[in-house]
Short mmCIF file of C-alpha atoms in Angstrom, two decimals:
data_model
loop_
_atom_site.label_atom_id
_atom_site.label_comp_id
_atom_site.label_asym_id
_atom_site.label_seq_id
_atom_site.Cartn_x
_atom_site.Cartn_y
_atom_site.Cartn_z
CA UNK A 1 -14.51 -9.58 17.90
CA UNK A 2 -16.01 -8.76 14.32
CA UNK A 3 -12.30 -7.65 13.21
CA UNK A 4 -11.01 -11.11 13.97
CA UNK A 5 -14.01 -13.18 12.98
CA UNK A 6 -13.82 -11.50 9.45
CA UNK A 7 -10.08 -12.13 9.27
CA UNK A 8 -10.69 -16.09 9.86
CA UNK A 9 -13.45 -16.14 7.00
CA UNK A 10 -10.91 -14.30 4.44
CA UNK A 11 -7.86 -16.86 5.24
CA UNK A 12 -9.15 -19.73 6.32
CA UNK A 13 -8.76 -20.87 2.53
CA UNK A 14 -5.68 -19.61 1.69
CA UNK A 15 -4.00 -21.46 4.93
CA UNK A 16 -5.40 -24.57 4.40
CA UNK A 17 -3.59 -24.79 0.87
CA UNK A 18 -0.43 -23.70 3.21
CA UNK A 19 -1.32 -26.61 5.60
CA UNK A 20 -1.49 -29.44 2.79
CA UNK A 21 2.22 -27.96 1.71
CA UNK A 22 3.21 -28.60 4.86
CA UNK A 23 2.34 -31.94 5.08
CA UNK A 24 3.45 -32.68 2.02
CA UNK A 25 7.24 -31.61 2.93
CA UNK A 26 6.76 -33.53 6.37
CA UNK A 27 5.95 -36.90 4.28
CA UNK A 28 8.84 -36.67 2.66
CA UNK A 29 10.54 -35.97 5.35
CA UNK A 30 9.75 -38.63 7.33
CA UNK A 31 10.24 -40.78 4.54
CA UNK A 32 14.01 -39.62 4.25
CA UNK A 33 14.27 -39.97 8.10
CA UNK A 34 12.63 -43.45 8.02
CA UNK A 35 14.98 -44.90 4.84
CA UNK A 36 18.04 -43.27 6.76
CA UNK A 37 17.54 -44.77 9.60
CA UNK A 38 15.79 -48.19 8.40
CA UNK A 39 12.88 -47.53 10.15
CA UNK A 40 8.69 -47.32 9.88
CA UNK A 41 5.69 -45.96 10.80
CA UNK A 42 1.81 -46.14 10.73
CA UNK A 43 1.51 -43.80 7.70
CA UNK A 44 -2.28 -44.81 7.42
CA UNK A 45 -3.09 -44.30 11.17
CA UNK A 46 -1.10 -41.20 11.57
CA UNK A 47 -0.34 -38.48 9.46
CA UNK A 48 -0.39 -39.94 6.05
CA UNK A 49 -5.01 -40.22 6.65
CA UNK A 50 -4.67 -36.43 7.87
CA UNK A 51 -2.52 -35.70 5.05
CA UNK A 52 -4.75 -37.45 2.07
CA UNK A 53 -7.36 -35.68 3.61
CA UNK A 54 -6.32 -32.33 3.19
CA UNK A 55 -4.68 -33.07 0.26
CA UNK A 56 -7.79 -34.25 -1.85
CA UNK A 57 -8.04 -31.71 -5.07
CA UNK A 58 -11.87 -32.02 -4.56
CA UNK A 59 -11.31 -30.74 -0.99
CA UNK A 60 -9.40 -27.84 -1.30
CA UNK A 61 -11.26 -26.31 -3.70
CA UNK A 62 -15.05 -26.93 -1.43
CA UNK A 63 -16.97 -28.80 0.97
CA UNK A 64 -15.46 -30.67 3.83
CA UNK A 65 -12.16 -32.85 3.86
CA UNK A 66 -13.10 -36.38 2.79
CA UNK A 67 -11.10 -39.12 4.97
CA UNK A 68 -9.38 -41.50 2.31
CA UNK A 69 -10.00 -44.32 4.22
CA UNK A 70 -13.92 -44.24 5.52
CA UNK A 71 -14.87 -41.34 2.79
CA UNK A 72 -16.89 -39.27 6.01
CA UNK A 73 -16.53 -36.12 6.10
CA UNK A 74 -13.64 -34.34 8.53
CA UNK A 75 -14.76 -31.82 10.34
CA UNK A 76 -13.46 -28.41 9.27
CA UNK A 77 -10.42 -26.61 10.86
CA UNK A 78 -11.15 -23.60 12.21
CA UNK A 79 -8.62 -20.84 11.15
CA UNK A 80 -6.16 -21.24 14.15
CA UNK A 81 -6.45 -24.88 14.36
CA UNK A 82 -5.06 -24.63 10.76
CA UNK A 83 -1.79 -22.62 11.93
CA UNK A 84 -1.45 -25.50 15.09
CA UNK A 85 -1.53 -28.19 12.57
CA UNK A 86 0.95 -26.90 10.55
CA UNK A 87 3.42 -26.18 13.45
CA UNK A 88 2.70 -29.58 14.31
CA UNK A 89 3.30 -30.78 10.86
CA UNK A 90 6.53 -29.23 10.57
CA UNK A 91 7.95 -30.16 13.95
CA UNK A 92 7.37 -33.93 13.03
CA UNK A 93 4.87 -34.22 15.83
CA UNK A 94 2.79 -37.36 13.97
CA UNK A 95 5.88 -39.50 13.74
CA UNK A 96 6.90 -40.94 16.80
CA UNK A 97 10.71 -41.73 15.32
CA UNK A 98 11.24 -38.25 15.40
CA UNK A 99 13.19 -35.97 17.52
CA UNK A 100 11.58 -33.80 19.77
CA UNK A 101 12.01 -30.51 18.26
CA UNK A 102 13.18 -27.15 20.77
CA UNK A 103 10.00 -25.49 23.05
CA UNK A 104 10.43 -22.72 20.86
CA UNK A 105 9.86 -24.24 17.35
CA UNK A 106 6.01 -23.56 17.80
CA UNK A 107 6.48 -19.97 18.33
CA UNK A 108 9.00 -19.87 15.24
CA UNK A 109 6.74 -21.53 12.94
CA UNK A 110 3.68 -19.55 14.02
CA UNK A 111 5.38 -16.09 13.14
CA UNK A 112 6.53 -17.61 9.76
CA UNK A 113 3.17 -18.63 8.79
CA UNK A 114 1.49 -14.94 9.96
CA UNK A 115 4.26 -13.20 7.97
CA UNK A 116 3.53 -15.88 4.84
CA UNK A 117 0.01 -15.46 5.52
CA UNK A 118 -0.64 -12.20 3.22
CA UNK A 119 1.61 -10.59 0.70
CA UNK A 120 0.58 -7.43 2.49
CA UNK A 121 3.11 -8.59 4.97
CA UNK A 122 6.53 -7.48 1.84
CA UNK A 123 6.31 -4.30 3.16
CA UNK A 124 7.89 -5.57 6.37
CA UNK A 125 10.64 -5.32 4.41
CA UNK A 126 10.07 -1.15 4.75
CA UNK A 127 10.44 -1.94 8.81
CA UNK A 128 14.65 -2.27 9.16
CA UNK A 129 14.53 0.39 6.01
CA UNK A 130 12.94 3.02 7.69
CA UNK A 131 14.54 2.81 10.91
CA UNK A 132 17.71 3.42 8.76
CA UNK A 133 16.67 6.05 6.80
CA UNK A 134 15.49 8.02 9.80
CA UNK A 135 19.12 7.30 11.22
CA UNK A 136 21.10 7.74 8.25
CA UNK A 137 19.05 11.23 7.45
CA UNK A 138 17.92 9.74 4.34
CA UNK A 139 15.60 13.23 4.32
CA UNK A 140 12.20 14.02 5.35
CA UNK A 141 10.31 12.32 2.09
CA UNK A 142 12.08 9.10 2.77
CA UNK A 143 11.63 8.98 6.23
CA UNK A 144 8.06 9.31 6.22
CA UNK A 145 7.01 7.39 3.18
CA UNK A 146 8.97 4.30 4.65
CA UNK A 147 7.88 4.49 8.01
CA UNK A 148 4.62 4.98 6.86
CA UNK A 149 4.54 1.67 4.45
CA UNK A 150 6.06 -0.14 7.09
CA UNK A 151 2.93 0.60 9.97
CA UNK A 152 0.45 -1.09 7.48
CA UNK A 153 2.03 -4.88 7.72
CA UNK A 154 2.71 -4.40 11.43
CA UNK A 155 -1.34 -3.53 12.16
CA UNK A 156 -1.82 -6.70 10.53
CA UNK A 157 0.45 -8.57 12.05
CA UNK A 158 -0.54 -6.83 15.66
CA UNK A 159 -3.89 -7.95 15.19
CA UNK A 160 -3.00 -11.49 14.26
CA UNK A 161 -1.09 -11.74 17.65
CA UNK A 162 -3.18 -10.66 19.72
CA UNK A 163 -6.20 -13.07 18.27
CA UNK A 164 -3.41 -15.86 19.58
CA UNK A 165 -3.39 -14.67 23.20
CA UNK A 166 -7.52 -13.82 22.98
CA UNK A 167 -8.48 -17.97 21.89
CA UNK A 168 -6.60 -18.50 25.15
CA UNK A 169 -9.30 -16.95 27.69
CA UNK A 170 -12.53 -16.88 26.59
CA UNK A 171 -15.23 -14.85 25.00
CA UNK A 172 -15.22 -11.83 27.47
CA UNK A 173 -11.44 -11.46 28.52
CA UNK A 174 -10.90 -12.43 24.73
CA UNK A 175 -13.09 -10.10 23.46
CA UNK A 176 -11.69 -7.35 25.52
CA UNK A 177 -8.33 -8.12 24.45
CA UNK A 178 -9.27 -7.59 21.06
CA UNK A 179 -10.98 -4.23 21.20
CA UNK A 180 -8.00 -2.76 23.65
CA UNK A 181 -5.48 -3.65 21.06
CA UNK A 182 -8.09 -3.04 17.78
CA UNK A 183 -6.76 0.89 16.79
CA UNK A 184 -3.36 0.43 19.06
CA UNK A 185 -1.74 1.54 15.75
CA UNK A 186 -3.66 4.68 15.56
CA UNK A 187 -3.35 5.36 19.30
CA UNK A 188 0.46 4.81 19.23
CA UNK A 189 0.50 7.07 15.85
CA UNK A 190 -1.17 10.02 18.01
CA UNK A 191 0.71 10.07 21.02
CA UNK A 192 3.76 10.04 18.84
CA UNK A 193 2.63 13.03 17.16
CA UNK A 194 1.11 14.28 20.57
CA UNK A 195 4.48 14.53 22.35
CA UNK A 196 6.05 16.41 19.44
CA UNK A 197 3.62 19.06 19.72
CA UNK A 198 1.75 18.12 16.42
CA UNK A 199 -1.35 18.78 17.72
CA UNK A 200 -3.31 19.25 14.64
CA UNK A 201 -2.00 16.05 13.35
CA UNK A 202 -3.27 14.66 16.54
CA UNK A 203 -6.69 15.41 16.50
CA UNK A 204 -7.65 15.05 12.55
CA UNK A 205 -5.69 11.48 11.79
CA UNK A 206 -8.36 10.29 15.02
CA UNK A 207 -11.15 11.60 13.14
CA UNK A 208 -10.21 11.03 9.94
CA UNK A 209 -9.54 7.30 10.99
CA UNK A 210 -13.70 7.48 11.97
CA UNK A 211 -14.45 8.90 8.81
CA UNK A 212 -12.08 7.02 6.99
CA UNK A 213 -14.39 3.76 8.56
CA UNK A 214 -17.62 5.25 8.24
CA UNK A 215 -17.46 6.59 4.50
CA UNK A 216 -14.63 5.23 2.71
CA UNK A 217 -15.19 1.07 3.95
CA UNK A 218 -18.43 1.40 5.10
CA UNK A 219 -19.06 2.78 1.77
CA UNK A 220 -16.59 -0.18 -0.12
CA UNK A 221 -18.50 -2.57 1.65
CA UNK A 222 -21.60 -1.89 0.32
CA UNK A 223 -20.70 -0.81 -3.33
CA UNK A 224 -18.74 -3.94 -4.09
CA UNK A 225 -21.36 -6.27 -1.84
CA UNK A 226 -24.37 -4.69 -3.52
CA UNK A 227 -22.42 -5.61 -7.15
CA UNK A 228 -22.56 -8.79 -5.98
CA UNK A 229 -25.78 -9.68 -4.30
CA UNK A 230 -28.98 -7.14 -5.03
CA UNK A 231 -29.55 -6.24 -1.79
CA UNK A 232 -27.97 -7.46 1.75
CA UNK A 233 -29.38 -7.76 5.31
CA UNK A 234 -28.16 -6.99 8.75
CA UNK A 235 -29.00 -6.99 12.14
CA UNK A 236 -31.30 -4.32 13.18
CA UNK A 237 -30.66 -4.53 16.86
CA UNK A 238 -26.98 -4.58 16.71
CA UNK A 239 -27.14 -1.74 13.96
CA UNK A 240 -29.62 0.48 16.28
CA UNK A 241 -27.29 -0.08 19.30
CA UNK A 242 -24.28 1.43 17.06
CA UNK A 243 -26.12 3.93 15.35
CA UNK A 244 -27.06 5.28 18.96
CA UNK A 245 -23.38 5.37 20.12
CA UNK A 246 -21.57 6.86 17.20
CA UNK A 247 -24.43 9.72 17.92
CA UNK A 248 -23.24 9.86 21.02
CA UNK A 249 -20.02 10.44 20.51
CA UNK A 250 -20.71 12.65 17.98
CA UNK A 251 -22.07 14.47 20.85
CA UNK A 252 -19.01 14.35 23.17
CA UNK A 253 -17.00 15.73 20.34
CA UNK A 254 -18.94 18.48 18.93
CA UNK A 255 -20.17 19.93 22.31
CA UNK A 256 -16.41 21.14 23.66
CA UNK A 257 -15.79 22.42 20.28
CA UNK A 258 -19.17 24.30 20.09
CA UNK A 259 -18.73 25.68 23.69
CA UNK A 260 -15.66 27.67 22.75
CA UNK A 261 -16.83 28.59 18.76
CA UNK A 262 -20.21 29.94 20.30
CA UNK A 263 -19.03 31.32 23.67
CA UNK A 264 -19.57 34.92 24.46
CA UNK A 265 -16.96 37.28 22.72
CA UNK A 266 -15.78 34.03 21.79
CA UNK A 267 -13.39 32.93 24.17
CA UNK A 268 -13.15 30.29 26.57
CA UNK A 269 -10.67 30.26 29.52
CA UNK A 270 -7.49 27.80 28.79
CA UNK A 271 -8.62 25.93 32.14
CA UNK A 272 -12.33 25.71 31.51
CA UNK A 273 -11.90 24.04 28.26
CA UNK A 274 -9.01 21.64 29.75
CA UNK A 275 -11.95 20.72 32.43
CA UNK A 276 -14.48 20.38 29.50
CA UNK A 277 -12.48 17.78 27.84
CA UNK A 278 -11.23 16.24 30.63
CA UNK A 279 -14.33 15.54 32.38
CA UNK A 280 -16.29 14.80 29.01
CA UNK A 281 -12.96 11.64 28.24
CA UNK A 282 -13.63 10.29 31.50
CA UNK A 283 -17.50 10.13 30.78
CA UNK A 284 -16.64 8.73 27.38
CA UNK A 285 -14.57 5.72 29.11
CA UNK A 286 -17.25 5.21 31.02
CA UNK A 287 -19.88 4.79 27.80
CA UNK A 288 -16.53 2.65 26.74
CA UNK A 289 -16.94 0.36 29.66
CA UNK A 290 -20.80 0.20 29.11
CA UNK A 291 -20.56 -0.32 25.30
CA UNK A 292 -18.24 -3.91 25.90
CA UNK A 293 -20.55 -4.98 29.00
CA UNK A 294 -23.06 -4.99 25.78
CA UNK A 295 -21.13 -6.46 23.47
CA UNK A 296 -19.16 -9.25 25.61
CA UNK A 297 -21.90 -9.74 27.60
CA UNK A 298 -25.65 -8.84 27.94
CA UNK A 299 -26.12 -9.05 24.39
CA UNK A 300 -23.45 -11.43 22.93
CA UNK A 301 -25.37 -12.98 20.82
CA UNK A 302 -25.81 -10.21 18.67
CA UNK A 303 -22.22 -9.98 17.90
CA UNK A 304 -21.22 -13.35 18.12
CA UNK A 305 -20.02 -14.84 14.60
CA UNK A 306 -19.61 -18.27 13.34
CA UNK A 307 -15.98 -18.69 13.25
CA UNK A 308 -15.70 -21.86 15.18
CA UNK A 309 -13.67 -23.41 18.33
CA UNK A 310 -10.10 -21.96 17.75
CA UNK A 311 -6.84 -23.00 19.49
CA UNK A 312 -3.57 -21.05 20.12
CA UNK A 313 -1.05 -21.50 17.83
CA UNK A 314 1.88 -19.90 19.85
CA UNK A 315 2.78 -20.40 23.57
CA UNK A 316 1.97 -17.93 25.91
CA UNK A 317 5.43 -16.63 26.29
CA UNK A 318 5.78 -16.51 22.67
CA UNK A 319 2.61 -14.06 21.86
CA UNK A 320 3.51 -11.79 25.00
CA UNK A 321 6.71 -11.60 23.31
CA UNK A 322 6.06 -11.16 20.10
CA UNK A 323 3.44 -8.46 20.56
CA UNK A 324 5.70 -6.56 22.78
CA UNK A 325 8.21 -6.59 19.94
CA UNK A 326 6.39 -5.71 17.74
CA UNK A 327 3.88 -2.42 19.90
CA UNK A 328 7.67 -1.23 20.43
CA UNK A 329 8.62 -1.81 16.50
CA UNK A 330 5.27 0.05 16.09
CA UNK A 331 6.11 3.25 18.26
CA UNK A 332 9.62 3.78 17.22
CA UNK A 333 8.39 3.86 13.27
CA UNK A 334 5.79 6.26 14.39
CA UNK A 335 7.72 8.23 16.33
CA UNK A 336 10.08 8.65 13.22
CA UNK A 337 7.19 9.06 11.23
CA UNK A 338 5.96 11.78 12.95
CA UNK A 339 9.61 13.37 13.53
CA UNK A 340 9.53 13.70 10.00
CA UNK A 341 5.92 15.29 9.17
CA UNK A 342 6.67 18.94 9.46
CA UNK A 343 9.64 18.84 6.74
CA UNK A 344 7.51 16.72 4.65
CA UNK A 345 4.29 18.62 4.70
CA UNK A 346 6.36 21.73 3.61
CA UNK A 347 8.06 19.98 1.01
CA UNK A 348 5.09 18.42 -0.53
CA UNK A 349 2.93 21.61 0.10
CA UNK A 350 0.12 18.77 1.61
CA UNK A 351 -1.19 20.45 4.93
CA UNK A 352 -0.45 18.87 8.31
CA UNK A 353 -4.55 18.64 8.58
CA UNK A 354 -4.34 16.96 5.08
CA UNK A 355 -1.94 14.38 6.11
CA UNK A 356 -4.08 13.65 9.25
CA UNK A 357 -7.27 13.40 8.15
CA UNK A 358 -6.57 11.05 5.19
CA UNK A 359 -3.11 9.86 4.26
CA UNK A 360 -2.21 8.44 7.74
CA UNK A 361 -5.85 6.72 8.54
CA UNK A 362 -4.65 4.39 5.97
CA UNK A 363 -1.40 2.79 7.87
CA UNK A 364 -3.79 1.70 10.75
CA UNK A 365 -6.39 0.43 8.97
CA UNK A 366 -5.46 -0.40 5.44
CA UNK A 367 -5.47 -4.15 5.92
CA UNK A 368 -9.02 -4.41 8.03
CA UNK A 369 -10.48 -2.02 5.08
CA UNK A 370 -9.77 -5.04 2.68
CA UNK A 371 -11.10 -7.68 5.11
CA UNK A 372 -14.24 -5.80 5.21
CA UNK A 373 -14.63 -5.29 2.01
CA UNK A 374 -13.89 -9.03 1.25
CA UNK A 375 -16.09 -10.31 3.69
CA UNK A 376 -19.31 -7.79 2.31
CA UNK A 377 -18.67 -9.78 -1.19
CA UNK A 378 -19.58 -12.90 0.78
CA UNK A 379 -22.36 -11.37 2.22
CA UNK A 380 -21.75 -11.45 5.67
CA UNK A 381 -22.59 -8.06 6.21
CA UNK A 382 -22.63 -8.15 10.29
CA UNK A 383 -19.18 -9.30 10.32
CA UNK A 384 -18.51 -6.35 7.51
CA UNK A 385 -20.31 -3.74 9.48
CA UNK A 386 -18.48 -4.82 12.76
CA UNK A 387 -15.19 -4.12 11.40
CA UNK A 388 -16.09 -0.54 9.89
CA UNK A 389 -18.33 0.76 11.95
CA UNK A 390 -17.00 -0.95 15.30
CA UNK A 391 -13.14 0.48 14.63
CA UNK A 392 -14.81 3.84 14.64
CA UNK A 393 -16.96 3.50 17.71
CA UNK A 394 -13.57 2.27 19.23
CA UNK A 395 -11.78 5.18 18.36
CA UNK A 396 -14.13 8.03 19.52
CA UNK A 397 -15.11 6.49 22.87
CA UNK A 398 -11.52 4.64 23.42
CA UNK A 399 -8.80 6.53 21.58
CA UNK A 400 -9.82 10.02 21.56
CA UNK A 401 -10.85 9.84 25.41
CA UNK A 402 -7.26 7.82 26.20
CA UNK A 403 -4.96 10.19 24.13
CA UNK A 404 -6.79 13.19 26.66
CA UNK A 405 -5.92 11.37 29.05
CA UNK A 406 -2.28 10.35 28.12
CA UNK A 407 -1.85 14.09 27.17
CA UNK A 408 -2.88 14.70 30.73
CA UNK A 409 -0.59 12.81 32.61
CA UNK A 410 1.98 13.57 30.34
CA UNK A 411 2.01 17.20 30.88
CA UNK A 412 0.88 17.77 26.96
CA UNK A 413 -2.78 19.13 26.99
CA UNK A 414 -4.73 17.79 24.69
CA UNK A 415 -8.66 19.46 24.38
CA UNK A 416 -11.46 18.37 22.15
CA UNK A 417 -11.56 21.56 20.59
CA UNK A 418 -11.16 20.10 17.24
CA UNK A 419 -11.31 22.38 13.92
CA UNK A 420 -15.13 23.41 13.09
CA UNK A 421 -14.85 22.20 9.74
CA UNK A 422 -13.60 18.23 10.78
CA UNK A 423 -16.05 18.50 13.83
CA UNK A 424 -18.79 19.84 10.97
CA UNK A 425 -17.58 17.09 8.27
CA UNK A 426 -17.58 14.18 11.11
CA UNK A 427 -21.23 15.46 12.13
CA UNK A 428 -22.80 15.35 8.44
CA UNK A 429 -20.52 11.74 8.40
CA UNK A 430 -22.25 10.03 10.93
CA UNK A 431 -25.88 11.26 10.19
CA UNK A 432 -25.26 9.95 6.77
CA UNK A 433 -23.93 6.79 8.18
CA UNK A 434 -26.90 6.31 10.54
CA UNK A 435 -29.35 7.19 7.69
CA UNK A 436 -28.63 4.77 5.06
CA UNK A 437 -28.17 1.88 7.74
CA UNK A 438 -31.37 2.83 9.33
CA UNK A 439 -33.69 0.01 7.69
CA UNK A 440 -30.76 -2.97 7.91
CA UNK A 441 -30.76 -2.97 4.43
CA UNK A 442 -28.02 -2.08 2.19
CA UNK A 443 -27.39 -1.84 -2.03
CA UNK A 444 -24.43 -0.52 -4.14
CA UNK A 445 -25.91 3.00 -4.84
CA UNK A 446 -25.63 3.47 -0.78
CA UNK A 447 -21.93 2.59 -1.08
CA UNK A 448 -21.49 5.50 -3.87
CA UNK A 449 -23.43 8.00 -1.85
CA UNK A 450 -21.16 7.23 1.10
CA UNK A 451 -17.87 7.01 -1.04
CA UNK A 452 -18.33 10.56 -3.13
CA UNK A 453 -19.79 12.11 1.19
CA UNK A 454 -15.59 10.88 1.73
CA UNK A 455 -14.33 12.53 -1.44
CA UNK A 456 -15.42 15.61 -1.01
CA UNK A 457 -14.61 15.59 2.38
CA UNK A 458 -10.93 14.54 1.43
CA UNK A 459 -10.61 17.51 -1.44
CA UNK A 460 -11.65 19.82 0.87
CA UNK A 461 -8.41 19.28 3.07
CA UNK A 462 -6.47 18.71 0.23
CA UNK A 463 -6.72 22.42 -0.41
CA UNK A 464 -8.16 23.78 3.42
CA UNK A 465 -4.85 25.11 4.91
#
């Protein structure tokens, strides 16, 4: 919920300048339609008051829309409503001399707008590229660095799809749409590299994707905020209830780990440890399940942000569609990615654990790190700390737990007998987390302590082998 709340604050502006284009182009359009065909229309009771309105100077640039006609105040869009209007806009839906345009226009327009919503979204262009080179044996470099490039627009664009089918069904089933599909890039990323064997790239790009939250934008968040503002405030009851959980499953990860590093003569049986994590994923599911009664329900309010009524902006079939396309777009570049790790890492002389624990973290949540960094500088630190430290609450109680469980089923064990240094590092991470968000208070010389906990963290790997 916080990932898609901070999204709307951060484009809400820069769509609404997309919207007035748009009506712009449909004026004149229906003005070339109308002298064609020696027609008119109701330009003041129709589009042409929607389209002054939005396209006051005064109102694009602050405040509310100002009608031209009874100078009151519109009521603001809300971010989706924005991407409906403009699909209605450009269909020629507010003139009635108009043709009807095709059931699938909507869905069209609403994918053109996502993909011109960010220029994040020109490395798209890295999508058909890297499927090529990985078929054309470009080499190993290639392969990966395109693939790789081409994950980070898709994540954004996955999350922007499936906000369009959450708006359809409520807070709750909305809600849990949204945190199912909120690290589907990572989880796709891992069972990629899970069913190639990569097992240490398995297990340190899912923790370095929690410390890659907690330190690295956690740490953005408040550095850059705390330039801004002094000192910022956030919600002590929400923070306690995450602080407690990321504990937790601190716990669930370290405990495994320990029981096979501290065992007598140091061994634990193949089978006892499969059991161990087995039995401690289903448990974690289970916290899972507890941890979005919480959020979606008992205690909504604490998480609920001020992002307004949306609406839809593609049909149903569309956004089942288009986020099947593109979940399938997203496996095949990381199963290329992934195909191609081995030759790279000995190429490059970067470790597998290296590549793991901090280059590939970035692909899955490169885009949300901005947005929560963006939203801190307008000092809506709740939202902020639901995107950082909610995507890694997500990850150890959802993705770690599902990828034993995937590895299960799929005849590829997969334990949570991580590496004793990452289990150490993520250990030190979260106390540190919990510690400087303990008083809901937060300034820019937390943000450095937290950044330089990541770097060291990161040059460690760089030269652990």
């Amino acid at each position: 919920m916080h990932r898609s709340q901070a999204l709307t604050v951060v484009k809400a502006t820069a769509r609404l300048k997309v919207l007035a284009a748009h009506a712009r182009e449909h004026l004149a359009a229906a003005a070339a339609f109308e002298a064609e065909n020696g027609v008119t229309s109701d330009v003041e009771g129709g589009a042409g008051t929607l389209t002054a309105s939005l396209l006051d100077s005064e109102s694009l640039h602050g405040g509310s829309p100002i009608s031209a006609r009874s100078n009151r105040p519109i009521t603001p869009l809300s971010d989706l409503s924005l991407y409906s209007a403009a699909a209605s806009l450009r269909a020629g839906a507010f003139s009635p001399h108009m043709p009807p345009p095709p059931w699938y226009t909507k869905d069209i327009i609403a994918v053109k707008e996502m993909l011109l919503g960010s220029r994040i979204n020109i490395l798209m262009l890295c999508v058909p590229v890297g499927i090529a080179a990985h078929m054309a044996q470009w080499g190993a470099t290639a392969v990966f660095l395109l693939n790789f490039l081409a994950l980070i627009p898709l994540a954004l664009l996955l999350g922007d799809v499936t906000e369009d089918l959450a708006v359809r069904f409520g807070d709750t089933v909305g809600g849990l749409l949204n945190a199912t599909f909120g690290n589907v890039v990572e989880m796709i990323l891992s069972i990629a590299a899970l069913q190639q064997g990569l097992y240490t790239v398995v297990s340190t790009s899912l923790l370095g994707s929690i410390l890659s939250n907690l330190l690295l934008v956690l740490g953005c968040c408040f550095l850059f905020g705390g330039i801004k503002f002094k000192t910022q405030a956030f919600n002590a009851v929400a923070n306690q209830a995450t602080s407690s959980l990321l504990f937790l499953s601190c716990i669930g990860i370290i405990i495994p780990t320990a029981a096979v590093q501290l065992a007598d003569g140091g061994e634990v049986s193949s089978s006892d440890l499969l059991n161990i994590s087995r039995g401690t994923a289903v448990i974690m599911l289970l916290v899972y399940l507890s941890y979005l009664g919480f959020q979606l329900h008992t205690h909504h309010d604490l998480f609920k942000g001020d992002d307004g009524e949306e609406e839809p902006i593609m049909t149903f079939a569309g956004a089942l569609t288009t986020l099947a396309g593109i979940t399938v777009t997203v496996a095949v570049c990381s199963e290329f990615l992934c195909s191609s790790i081995e030759e790279f890492s000995a190429s490059t002389g970067l470790s597998q654990a290296f590549l793991g624990m901090i280059v590939l973290p970035i692909a899955g949540n490169a885009c949300e790190h901005i947005t929560a960094v963006v939203v801190a500088m307008k000092n809506k630190m709740d939202l902020s700390l639901g995107v950082a430290v909610g995507s890694s609450i997500q990850i150890a109680i959802f993705a770690i737990p599902f990828v034993v469980i995937v590895g299960w089923i799929t005849g590829h064990d997969f334990t949570l007998d991580f590496d004793p240094f990452a289990t150490l590092a993520l250990t030190v991470s979260v106390i540190h987390a919990n510690f400087v968000t303990s008083d809901a208070l937060s300034h820019w010389l937390m943000g450095v302590a937290l950044i330089t906990n990541y770097a060291i963290i990161a040059l460690v790997f760089l030269y652990k082998s």
